[in-house]
PDB file of C-alpha atoms in Angstrom:
ATOM      1  CA  UNK A   1      -5.554 -15.680  25.887  1.00  0.00           C
ATOM      2  CA  UNK A   2      -4.587 -12.615  27.280  1.00  0.00           C
ATOM      3  CA  UNK A   3      -1.914 -13.672  28.573  1.00  0.00           C
ATOM      4  CA  UNK A   4      -0.751 -15.196  24.986  1.00  0.00           C
ATOM      5  CA  UNK A   5      -1.226 -11.997  23.210  1.00  0.00           C
ATOM      6  CA  UNK A   6       0.768  -9.591  25.796  1.00  0.00           C
ATOM      7  CA  UNK A   7       3.858 -12.261  25.580  1.00  0.00           C
ATOM      8  CA  UNK A   8       3.334 -12.373  21.850  1.00  0.00           C
ATOM      9  CA  UNK A   9       3.322  -8.212  21.939  1.00  0.00           C
ATOM     10  CA  UNK A  10       6.600  -8.550  23.815  1.00  0.00           C
ATOM     11  CA  UNK A  11       8.457 -10.173  21.291  1.00  0.00           C
ATOM     12  CA  UNK A  12       7.596  -8.796  18.491  1.00  0.00           C
ATOM     13  CA  UNK A  13       8.916  -5.123  20.503  1.00  0.00           C
ATOM     14  CA  UNK A  14      12.657  -6.758  20.958  1.00  0.00           C
ATOM     15  CA  UNK A  15      11.996  -8.494  17.051  1.00  0.00           C
ATOM     16  CA  UNK A  16      10.952  -4.480  15.791  1.00  0.00           C
ATOM     17  CA  UNK A  17      14.288  -3.108  17.869  1.00  0.00           C
ATOM     18  CA  UNK A  18      16.597  -5.174  16.384  1.00  0.00           C
ATOM     19  CA  UNK A  19      15.209  -4.562  12.811  1.00  0.00           C
ATOM     20  CA  UNK A  20      14.817  -1.389  12.884  1.00  0.00           C
ATOM     21  CA  UNK A  21      18.989  -0.634  14.007  1.00  0.00           C
ATOM     22  CA  UNK A  22      19.716   0.654  11.110  1.00  0.00           C
ATOM     23  CA  UNK A  23      17.282   2.512   9.204  1.00  0.00           C
ATOM     24  CA  UNK A  24      14.684   3.719  12.028  1.00  0.00           C
ATOM     25  CA  UNK A  25      17.127   7.105  12.313  1.00  0.00           C
ATOM     26  CA  UNK A  26      16.396   7.955   8.887  1.00  0.00           C
ATOM     27  CA  UNK A  27      13.180   7.466   8.245  1.00  0.00           C
ATOM     28  CA  UNK A  28      12.444  10.067  11.733  1.00  0.00           C
ATOM     29  CA  UNK A  29      14.010  12.671   9.536  1.00  0.00           C
ATOM     30  CA  UNK A  30      11.559  12.450   6.791  1.00  0.00           C
ATOM     31  CA  UNK A  31       8.704  12.751   9.806  1.00  0.00           C
ATOM     32  CA  UNK A  32       5.697  15.341   9.905  1.00  0.00           C
ATOM     33  CA  UNK A  33       6.612  17.492  13.114  1.00  0.00           C
ATOM     34  CA  UNK A  34       2.752  17.238  14.076  1.00  0.00           C
ATOM     35  CA  UNK A  35       1.882  15.689  17.534  1.00  0.00           C
ATOM     36  CA  UNK A  36      -0.464  12.492  15.645  1.00  0.00           C
ATOM     37  CA  UNK A  37       3.244  12.245  14.127  1.00  0.00           C
ATOM     38  CA  UNK A  38       5.742  12.828  16.631  1.00  0.00           C
ATOM     39  CA  UNK A  39       3.419   9.588  18.766  1.00  0.00           C
ATOM     40  CA  UNK A  40       4.058   7.557  16.891  1.00  0.00           C
ATOM     41  CA  UNK A  41       8.131   7.502  17.215  1.00  0.00           C
ATOM     42  CA  UNK A  42       7.156   6.642  20.926  1.00  0.00           C
ATOM     43  CA  UNK A  43       5.651   3.183  19.911  1.00  0.00           C
ATOM     44  CA  UNK A  44       8.411   1.025  18.473  1.00  0.00           C
ATOM     45  CA  UNK A  45       5.771  -1.593  16.377  1.00  0.00           C
ATOM     46  CA  UNK A  46       5.968   1.629  14.740  1.00  0.00           C
ATOM     47  CA  UNK A  47       9.926   1.290  13.930  1.00  0.00           C
ATOM     48  CA  UNK A  48       8.714  -2.512  12.063  1.00  0.00           C
ATOM     49  CA  UNK A  49       5.787  -0.925   9.678  1.00  0.00           C
ATOM     50  CA  UNK A  50       7.972   1.851   8.868  1.00  0.00           C
ATOM     51  CA  UNK A  51      10.637  -0.636   7.902  1.00  0.00           C
ATOM     52  CA  UNK A  52       8.126  -2.664   6.211  1.00  0.00           C
ATOM     53  CA  UNK A  53       7.578   0.712   4.240  1.00  0.00           C
ATOM     54  CA  UNK A  54      11.179   2.214   3.367  1.00  0.00           C
ATOM     55  CA  UNK A  55      12.946  -0.977   2.057  1.00  0.00           C
ATOM     56  CA  UNK A  56      15.606   1.113  -0.199  1.00  0.00           C
ATOM     57  CA  UNK A  57      15.449   4.611   0.123  1.00  0.00           C
ATOM     58  CA  UNK A  58      19.386   4.821   0.358  1.00  0.00           C
ATOM     59  CA  UNK A  59      20.654   2.485  -2.384  1.00  0.00           C
ATOM     60  CA  UNK A  60      19.136   4.345  -5.733  1.00  0.00           C
ATOM     61  CA  UNK A  61      20.919   7.210  -5.378  1.00  0.00           C
ATOM     62  CA  UNK A  62      19.701   9.148  -7.857  1.00  0.00           C
ATOM     63  CA  UNK A  63      16.567  11.484  -7.962  1.00  0.00           C
ATOM     64  CA  UNK A  64      14.270  11.819 -11.029  1.00  0.00           C
ATOM     65  CA  UNK A  65      11.610  14.049 -12.065  1.00  0.00           C
ATOM     66  CA  UNK A  66       9.146  11.546 -13.349  1.00  0.00           C
ATOM     67  CA  UNK A  67       5.842  11.614 -11.951  1.00  0.00           C
ATOM     68  CA  UNK A  68       5.326   8.475 -10.602  1.00  0.00           C
ATOM     69  CA  UNK A  69       1.529   8.276  -9.499  1.00  0.00           C
ATOM     70  CA  UNK A  70       2.205   5.523  -6.375  1.00  0.00           C
ATOM     71  CA  UNK A  71      -0.648   3.278  -4.363  1.00  0.00           C
ATOM     72  CA  UNK A  72       0.457   3.710  -1.169  1.00  0.00           C
ATOM     73  CA  UNK A  73      -2.816   1.830   0.744  1.00  0.00           C
ATOM     74  CA  UNK A  74      -2.152  -1.907   1.634  1.00  0.00           C
ATOM     75  CA  UNK A  75      -3.907  -4.677  -0.746  1.00  0.00           C
ATOM     76  CA  UNK A  76      -7.360  -5.475  -0.121  1.00  0.00           C
ATOM     77  CA  UNK A  77      -8.202  -2.123  -0.263  1.00  0.00           C
ATOM     78  CA  UNK A  78      -9.714  -2.093  -3.128  1.00  0.00           C
ATOM     79  CA  UNK A  79      -6.524  -1.229  -5.579  1.00  0.00           C
ATOM     80  CA  UNK A  80      -8.015  -3.335  -8.290  1.00  0.00           C
ATOM     81  CA  UNK A  81     -11.020   0.075  -8.577  1.00  0.00           C
ATOM     82  CA  UNK A  82      -8.686   2.511  -8.411  1.00  0.00           C
ATOM     83  CA  UNK A  83      -6.363   0.284 -10.605  1.00  0.00           C
ATOM     84  CA  UNK A  84      -8.960   0.008 -13.476  1.00  0.00           C
ATOM     85  CA  UNK A  85      -9.397   4.330 -13.659  1.00  0.00           C
ATOM     86  CA  UNK A  86      -6.343   4.603 -13.967  1.00  0.00           C
ATOM     87  CA  UNK A  87      -5.194   2.084 -17.072  1.00  0.00           C
ATOM     88  CA  UNK A  88      -9.392   3.409 -18.581  1.00  0.00           C
ATOM     89  CA  UNK A  89      -6.990   6.675 -18.876  1.00  0.00           C
ATOM     90  CA  UNK A  90      -5.052   5.682 -21.568  1.00  0.00           C
ATOM     91  CA  UNK A  91      -2.051   5.240 -18.767  1.00  0.00           C
ATOM     92  CA  UNK A  92       0.862   2.139 -18.688  1.00  0.00           C
ATOM     93  CA  UNK A  93       0.004   0.390 -15.209  1.00  0.00           C
ATOM     94  CA  UNK A  94       1.342  -2.621 -12.909  1.00  0.00           C
ATOM     95  CA  UNK A  95      -0.715  -3.953 -10.252  1.00  0.00           C
ATOM     96  CA  UNK A  96       0.369  -6.911  -9.163  1.00  0.00           C
ATOM     97  CA  UNK A  97       0.622  -9.567 -12.290  1.00  0.00           C
ATOM     98  CA  UNK A  98       0.401  -7.447 -14.866  1.00  0.00           C
ATOM     99  CA  UNK A  99       1.737  -4.447 -16.335  1.00  0.00           C
ATOM    100  CA  UNK A 100      -1.573  -2.029 -18.318  1.00  0.00           C
ATOM    101  CA  UNK A 101      -0.865   0.081 -21.196  1.00  0.00           C
ATOM    102  CA  UNK A 102      -3.785   1.481 -21.438  1.00  0.00           C
ATOM    103  CA  UNK A 103      -7.566  -0.836 -21.033  1.00  0.00           C
ATOM    104  CA  UNK A 104      -6.535  -3.022 -23.304  1.00  0.00           C
ATOM    105  CA  UNK A 105      -3.070  -4.309 -23.470  1.00  0.00           C
ATOM    106  CA  UNK A 106      -1.756  -6.274 -20.243  1.00  0.00           C
ATOM    107  CA  UNK A 107       2.030  -8.442 -19.537  1.00  0.00           C
ATOM    108  CA  UNK A 108       3.307 -10.060 -16.889  1.00  0.00           C
ATOM    109  CA  UNK A 109       4.695  -8.036 -14.229  1.00  0.00           C
ATOM    110  CA  UNK A 110       6.376 -10.896 -12.242  1.00  0.00           C
ATOM    111  CA  UNK A 111      10.025 -10.129 -13.585  1.00  0.00           C
ATOM    112  CA  UNK A 112      10.132  -6.558 -13.118  1.00  0.00           C
ATOM    113  CA  UNK A 113       7.990  -6.886 -10.340  1.00  0.00           C
ATOM    114  CA  UNK A 114      10.927  -9.207  -8.554  1.00  0.00           C
ATOM    115  CA  UNK A 115      13.247  -6.824 -10.182  1.00  0.00           C
ATOM    116  CA  UNK A 116      11.898  -3.889  -7.833  1.00  0.00           C
ATOM    117  CA  UNK A 117      11.704  -5.618  -4.666  1.00  0.00           C
ATOM    118  CA  UNK A 118      15.698  -6.104  -5.451  1.00  0.00           C
ATOM    119  CA  UNK A 119      15.957  -2.348  -5.193  1.00  0.00           C
ATOM    120  CA  UNK A 120      15.610  -1.191  -9.148  1.00  0.00           C
ATOM    121  CA  UNK A 121      13.791   1.576  -8.698  1.00  0.00           C
ATOM    122  CA  UNK A 122      14.358   1.925 -12.467  1.00  0.00           C
ATOM    123  CA  UNK A 123      11.607  -0.337 -13.329  1.00  0.00           C
ATOM    124  CA  UNK A 124       9.626   2.783 -12.041  1.00  0.00           C
ATOM    125  CA  UNK A 125      11.245   4.903 -15.224  1.00  0.00           C
ATOM    126  CA  UNK A 126       8.591   2.195 -17.323  1.00  0.00           C
ATOM    127  CA  UNK A 127       5.724   3.244 -15.015  1.00  0.00           C
ATOM    128  CA  UNK A 128       2.423   5.921 -14.815  1.00  0.00           C
ATOM    129  CA  UNK A 129       1.438   3.993 -11.997  1.00  0.00           C
ATOM    130  CA  UNK A 130       2.220   0.884  -9.763  1.00  0.00           C
ATOM    131  CA  UNK A 131      -0.348  -0.121  -7.064  1.00  0.00           C
ATOM    132  CA  UNK A 132      -0.642  -2.714  -4.572  1.00  0.00           C
ATOM    133  CA  UNK A 133       1.808  -4.964  -3.381  1.00  0.00           C
ATOM    134  CA  UNK A 134       5.216  -3.562  -3.381  1.00  0.00           C
ATOM    135  CA  UNK A 135       3.925  -0.400  -4.181  1.00  0.00           C
ATOM    136  CA  UNK A 136       3.446   0.085  -0.338  1.00  0.00           C
ATOM    137  CA  UNK A 137       6.879  -1.078   0.323  1.00  0.00           C
ATOM    138  CA  UNK A 138       8.563   1.853  -1.387  1.00  0.00           C
ATOM    139  CA  UNK A 139       6.617   4.565   0.426  1.00  0.00           C
ATOM    140  CA  UNK A 140      10.485   6.344   1.104  1.00  0.00           C
ATOM    141  CA  UNK A 141      11.950   5.542  -1.571  1.00  0.00           C
ATOM    142  CA  UNK A 142       9.917   7.101  -3.423  1.00  0.00           C
ATOM    143  CA  UNK A 143       9.394   9.857  -1.655  1.00  0.00           C
ATOM    144  CA  UNK A 144      12.522  10.803  -2.133  1.00  0.00           C
ATOM    145  CA  UNK A 145      14.083  10.053  -5.119  1.00  0.00           C
ATOM    146  CA  UNK A 146      10.825  10.929  -7.285  1.00  0.00           C
ATOM    147  CA  UNK A 147       9.906  14.302  -5.860  1.00  0.00           C
ATOM    148  CA  UNK A 148       7.405  14.706  -8.328  1.00  0.00           C
ATOM    149  CA  UNK A 149       5.607  11.834  -7.446  1.00  0.00           C
ATOM    150  CA  UNK A 150       1.565  11.490  -6.318  1.00  0.00           C
ATOM    151  CA  UNK A 151       0.114   9.294  -3.750  1.00  0.00           C
ATOM    152  CA  UNK A 152      -2.698   7.347  -3.500  1.00  0.00           C
ATOM    153  CA  UNK A 153      -3.923   5.935   0.405  1.00  0.00           C
ATOM    154  CA  UNK A 154      -6.146   3.107   0.011  1.00  0.00           C
ATOM    155  CA  UNK A 155      -8.289   3.366   3.417  1.00  0.00           C
ATOM    156  CA  UNK A 156     -10.888   0.459   4.281  1.00  0.00           C
ATOM    157  CA  UNK A 157     -12.975  -0.255   7.853  1.00  0.00           C
ATOM    158  CA  UNK A 158      -9.636  -1.677   9.870  1.00  0.00           C
ATOM    159  CA  UNK A 159     -11.029  -4.435  11.705  1.00  0.00           C
ATOM    160  CA  UNK A 160     -13.372  -6.089   8.483  1.00  0.00           C
ATOM    161  CA  UNK A 161      -9.617  -5.017   6.283  1.00  0.00           C
ATOM    162  CA  UNK A 162      -7.774  -7.157   9.184  1.00  0.00           C
ATOM    163  CA  UNK A 163     -10.294 -10.520   8.321  1.00  0.00           C
ATOM    164  CA  UNK A 164     -10.618 -10.265   4.941  1.00  0.00           C
ATOM    165  CA  UNK A 165      -7.030 -10.465   4.502  1.00  0.00           C
ATOM    166  CA  UNK A 166      -6.136 -12.949   6.852  1.00  0.00           C
ATOM    167  CA  UNK A 167      -8.737 -15.203   4.629  1.00  0.00           C
ATOM    168  CA  UNK A 168      -7.374 -14.100   1.226  1.00  0.00           C
ATOM    169  CA  UNK A 169      -3.773 -13.184   2.404  1.00  0.00           C
ATOM    170  CA  UNK A 170      -2.631 -15.523   5.097  1.00  0.00           C
ATOM    171  CA  UNK A 171      -2.541 -12.399   7.318  1.00  0.00           C
ATOM    172  CA  UNK A 172       0.264 -10.208   5.265  1.00  0.00           C
ATOM    173  CA  UNK A 173       0.900  -7.907   6.749  1.00  0.00           C
ATOM    174  CA  UNK A 174       1.902  -3.740   5.721  1.00  0.00           C
ATOM    175  CA  UNK A 175       5.182  -4.213   4.529  1.00  0.00           C
ATOM    176  CA  UNK A 176       5.170  -6.150   1.684  1.00  0.00           C
ATOM    177  CA  UNK A 177       3.468 -10.239   1.562  1.00  0.00           C
ATOM    178  CA  UNK A 178       6.621 -11.199   1.954  1.00  0.00           C
ATOM    179  CA  UNK A 179       7.668  -9.226   4.495  1.00  0.00           C
ATOM    180  CA  UNK A 180       6.034 -10.534   7.623  1.00  0.00           C
ATOM    181  CA  UNK A 181       3.659 -13.070   8.074  1.00  0.00           C
ATOM    182  CA  UNK A 182       1.713 -13.565  11.675  1.00  0.00           C
ATOM    183  CA  UNK A 183       0.654 -17.622  11.208  1.00  0.00           C
ATOM    184  CA  UNK A 184       3.268 -20.083  11.635  1.00  0.00           C
ATOM    185  CA  UNK A 185       6.129 -17.696  13.175  1.00  0.00           C
ATOM    186  CA  UNK A 186       3.679 -17.521  15.919  1.00  0.00           C
ATOM    187  CA  UNK A 187       1.665 -20.647  16.231  1.00  0.00           C
ATOM    188  CA  UNK A 188       1.079 -19.681  19.585  1.00  0.00           C
ATOM    189  CA  UNK A 189      -1.683 -17.088  18.899  1.00  0.00           C
ATOM    190  CA  UNK A 190      -5.689 -17.434  18.035  1.00  0.00           C
ATOM    191  CA  UNK A 191      -6.264 -16.708  14.746  1.00  0.00           C
ATOM    192  CA  UNK A 192      -8.147 -13.949  16.376  1.00  0.00           C
ATOM    193  CA  UNK A 193      -4.822 -12.000  18.132  1.00  0.00           C
ATOM    194  CA  UNK A 194      -3.501 -12.088  14.570  1.00  0.00           C
ATOM    195  CA  UNK A 195      -6.116 -10.075  13.327  1.00  0.00           C
ATOM    196  CA  UNK A 196      -5.444  -8.076  15.979  1.00  0.00           C
ATOM    197  CA  UNK A 197      -1.937  -7.979  15.313  1.00  0.00           C
ATOM    198  CA  UNK A 198      -2.932  -6.830  11.862  1.00  0.00           C
ATOM    199  CA  UNK A 199      -5.280  -3.809  12.687  1.00  0.00           C
ATOM    200  CA  UNK A 200      -2.930  -2.387  14.878  1.00  0.00           C
ATOM    201  CA  UNK A 201       0.141  -2.825  11.895  1.00  0.00           C
ATOM    202  CA  UNK A 202      -2.770  -1.296   9.206  1.00  0.00           C
ATOM    203  CA  UNK A 203      -3.965   1.734  11.133  1.00  0.00           C
ATOM    204  CA  UNK A 204      -0.476   2.042  11.823  1.00  0.00           C
ATOM    205  CA  UNK A 205       1.313   1.653   8.292  1.00  0.00           C
ATOM    206  CA  UNK A 206      -1.909   4.322   7.461  1.00  0.00           C
ATOM    207  CA  UNK A 207      -1.114   6.635   9.307  1.00  0.00           C
ATOM    208  CA  UNK A 208       3.102   6.575   8.282  1.00  0.00           C
ATOM    209  CA  UNK A 209       2.233   7.719   5.206  1.00  0.00           C
ATOM    210  CA  UNK A 210      -0.405  10.271   6.270  1.00  0.00           C
ATOM    211  CA  UNK A 211       2.524  12.059   8.217  1.00  0.00           C
ATOM    212  CA  UNK A 212       5.520  10.803   5.436  1.00  0.00           C
ATOM    213  CA  UNK A 213       4.280  12.142   2.341  1.00  0.00           C
ATOM    214  CA  UNK A 214       3.554  16.162   1.692  1.00  0.00           C
ATOM    215  CA  UNK A 215      -0.056  16.973   2.045  1.00  0.00           C
ATOM    216  CA  UNK A 216      -0.310  18.397  -1.243  1.00  0.00           C
ATOM    217  CA  UNK A 217       0.785  15.090  -2.977  1.00  0.00           C
ATOM    218  CA  UNK A 218      -1.463  12.807  -1.723  1.00  0.00           C
ATOM    219  CA  UNK A 219      -5.012  11.452  -2.092  1.00  0.00           C
ATOM    220  CA  UNK A 220      -6.905   9.455   0.596  1.00  0.00           C
ATOM    221  CA  UNK A 221      -9.795   7.202  -0.768  1.00  0.00           C
ATOM    222  CA  UNK A 222     -11.627   4.909   0.583  1.00  0.00           C
ATOM    223  CA  UNK A 223     -13.699   3.024  -1.898  1.00  0.00           C
ATOM    224  CA  UNK A 224     -16.655   1.241   0.158  1.00  0.00           C
ATOM    225  CA  UNK A 225     -17.456   4.950   1.289  1.00  0.00           C
ATOM    226  CA  UNK A 226     -17.504   7.202  -1.457  1.00  0.00           C
ATOM    227  CA  UNK A 227     -19.797   7.051  -4.730  1.00  0.00           C
ATOM    228  CA  UNK A 228     -17.825   6.296  -8.039  1.00  0.00           C
ATOM    229  CA  UNK A 229     -18.175   9.382  -8.918  1.00  0.00           C
ATOM    230  CA  UNK A 230     -15.796  10.542  -6.219  1.00  0.00           C
ATOM    231  CA  UNK A 231     -13.321   8.398  -7.408  1.00  0.00           C
ATOM    232  CA  UNK A 232     -13.341   9.081 -10.295  1.00  0.00           C
ATOM    233  CA  UNK A 233     -12.834  13.131 -10.055  1.00  0.00           C
ATOM    234  CA  UNK A 234     -10.159  11.751  -7.158  1.00  0.00           C
ATOM    235  CA  UNK A 235      -8.576   9.937 -10.023  1.00  0.00           C
ATOM    236  CA  UNK A 236      -9.207  13.013 -12.912  1.00  0.00           C
ATOM    237  CA  UNK A 237      -7.338  15.152  -9.455  1.00  0.00           C
ATOM    238  CA  UNK A 238      -4.140  12.433  -9.665  1.00  0.00           C
ATOM    239  CA  UNK A 239      -3.668  12.580 -12.999  1.00  0.00           C
ATOM    240  CA  UNK A 240      -5.015  15.749 -14.457  1.00  0.00           C
ATOM    241  CA  UNK A 241      -6.844  14.282 -17.201  1.00  0.00           C
ATOM    242  CA  UNK A 242     -10.442  13.953 -18.187  1.00  0.00           C
ATOM    243  CA  UNK A 243     -12.951  10.236 -17.621  1.00  0.00           C
ATOM    244  CA  UNK A 244     -15.080   9.603 -20.244  1.00  0.00           C
ATOM    245  CA  UNK A 245     -17.894  10.240 -19.253  1.00  0.00           C
ATOM    246  CA  UNK A 246     -19.480   6.654 -20.396  1.00  0.00           C
ATOM    247  CA  UNK A 247     -16.647   5.240 -17.391  1.00  0.00           C
ATOM    248  CA  UNK A 248     -18.166   2.626 -15.480  1.00  0.00           C
ATOM    249  CA  UNK A 249     -15.681   0.204 -12.858  1.00  0.00           C
ATOM    250  CA  UNK A 250     -16.752  -3.707 -12.269  1.00  0.00           C
ATOM    251  CA  UNK A 251     -14.630  -3.626  -9.522  1.00  0.00           C
ATOM    252  CA  UNK A 252     -16.411  -1.559  -7.904  1.00  0.00           C
ATOM    253  CA  UNK A 253     -19.538  -2.247  -8.669  1.00  0.00           C
ATOM    254  CA  UNK A 254     -18.165  -5.637  -6.865  1.00  0.00           C
ATOM    255  CA  UNK A 255     -16.995  -4.012  -4.574  1.00  0.00           C
ATOM    256  CA  UNK A 256     -20.508  -2.153  -3.563  1.00  0.00           C
ATOM    257  CA  UNK A 257     -22.391  -5.614  -3.915  1.00  0.00           C
ATOM    258  CA  UNK A 258     -20.112  -7.528  -1.832  1.00  0.00           C
ATOM    259  CA  UNK A 259     -20.578  -4.791   0.889  1.00  0.00           C
ATOM    260  CA  UNK A 260     -24.000  -4.931   0.713  1.00  0.00           C
ATOM    261  CA  UNK A 261     -24.307  -8.639   1.103  1.00  0.00           C
ATOM    262  CA  UNK A 262     -21.271  -8.203   4.656  1.00  0.00           C
ATOM    263  CA  UNK A 263     -19.217  -9.625   2.497  1.00  0.00           C
ATOM    264  CA  UNK A 264     -16.450  -6.490   1.783  1.00  0.00           C
TER     265      UNK A 264
END
């Protein structure tokens, strides 16, 4: 198994080098000069994550003052919980299938999500917030095009995230659910080896966010390790709005129940 794993890593490093020729130079200019961030540049696989999360930075051609809120945490990190809190404030949010206009109205997001994935960033001008795919892939584009953007990085235990991502999403890696899969293309690898790759890329993508986004515009949260009150305070801080005192999130309670059963 070790030999297969090492061979897979070598192949992935080669793939990364081929994929990064056009984009990595621009990405490096945006990375913090701190030691942890500088160390990312020494890793070939970091470049793959960077490319997956910086797809359209140079294609928009102008900037916008729109204060979009973007969830740059990967899916399967309780993005539903954060989205529920945001839309309960009356904001227009997008989360995978739907655009939510406050807590009671919603409409399909699929067509506009496809436009966004093709690089049409004007879709964001219609929203107050966006979470889940393809939001993490917009990291570099939003950082460049929307100087007033606010970023929420939702975290989770890395090992648990990789296991759940494999079980529920077939191993979609950071960047986008359609960018790269550790399944048929790596048929020689075992499930455990694919999970290890996911763990690595998840950790790298979270580090990348914290290197690229200015600290005064980044909020970090781990729903599984924090109270609902702290989640509410974070959302209030991000938005500048006050949550109703009676607010309760059904998705937060669900996440806590799963964690208590060891299913999170």
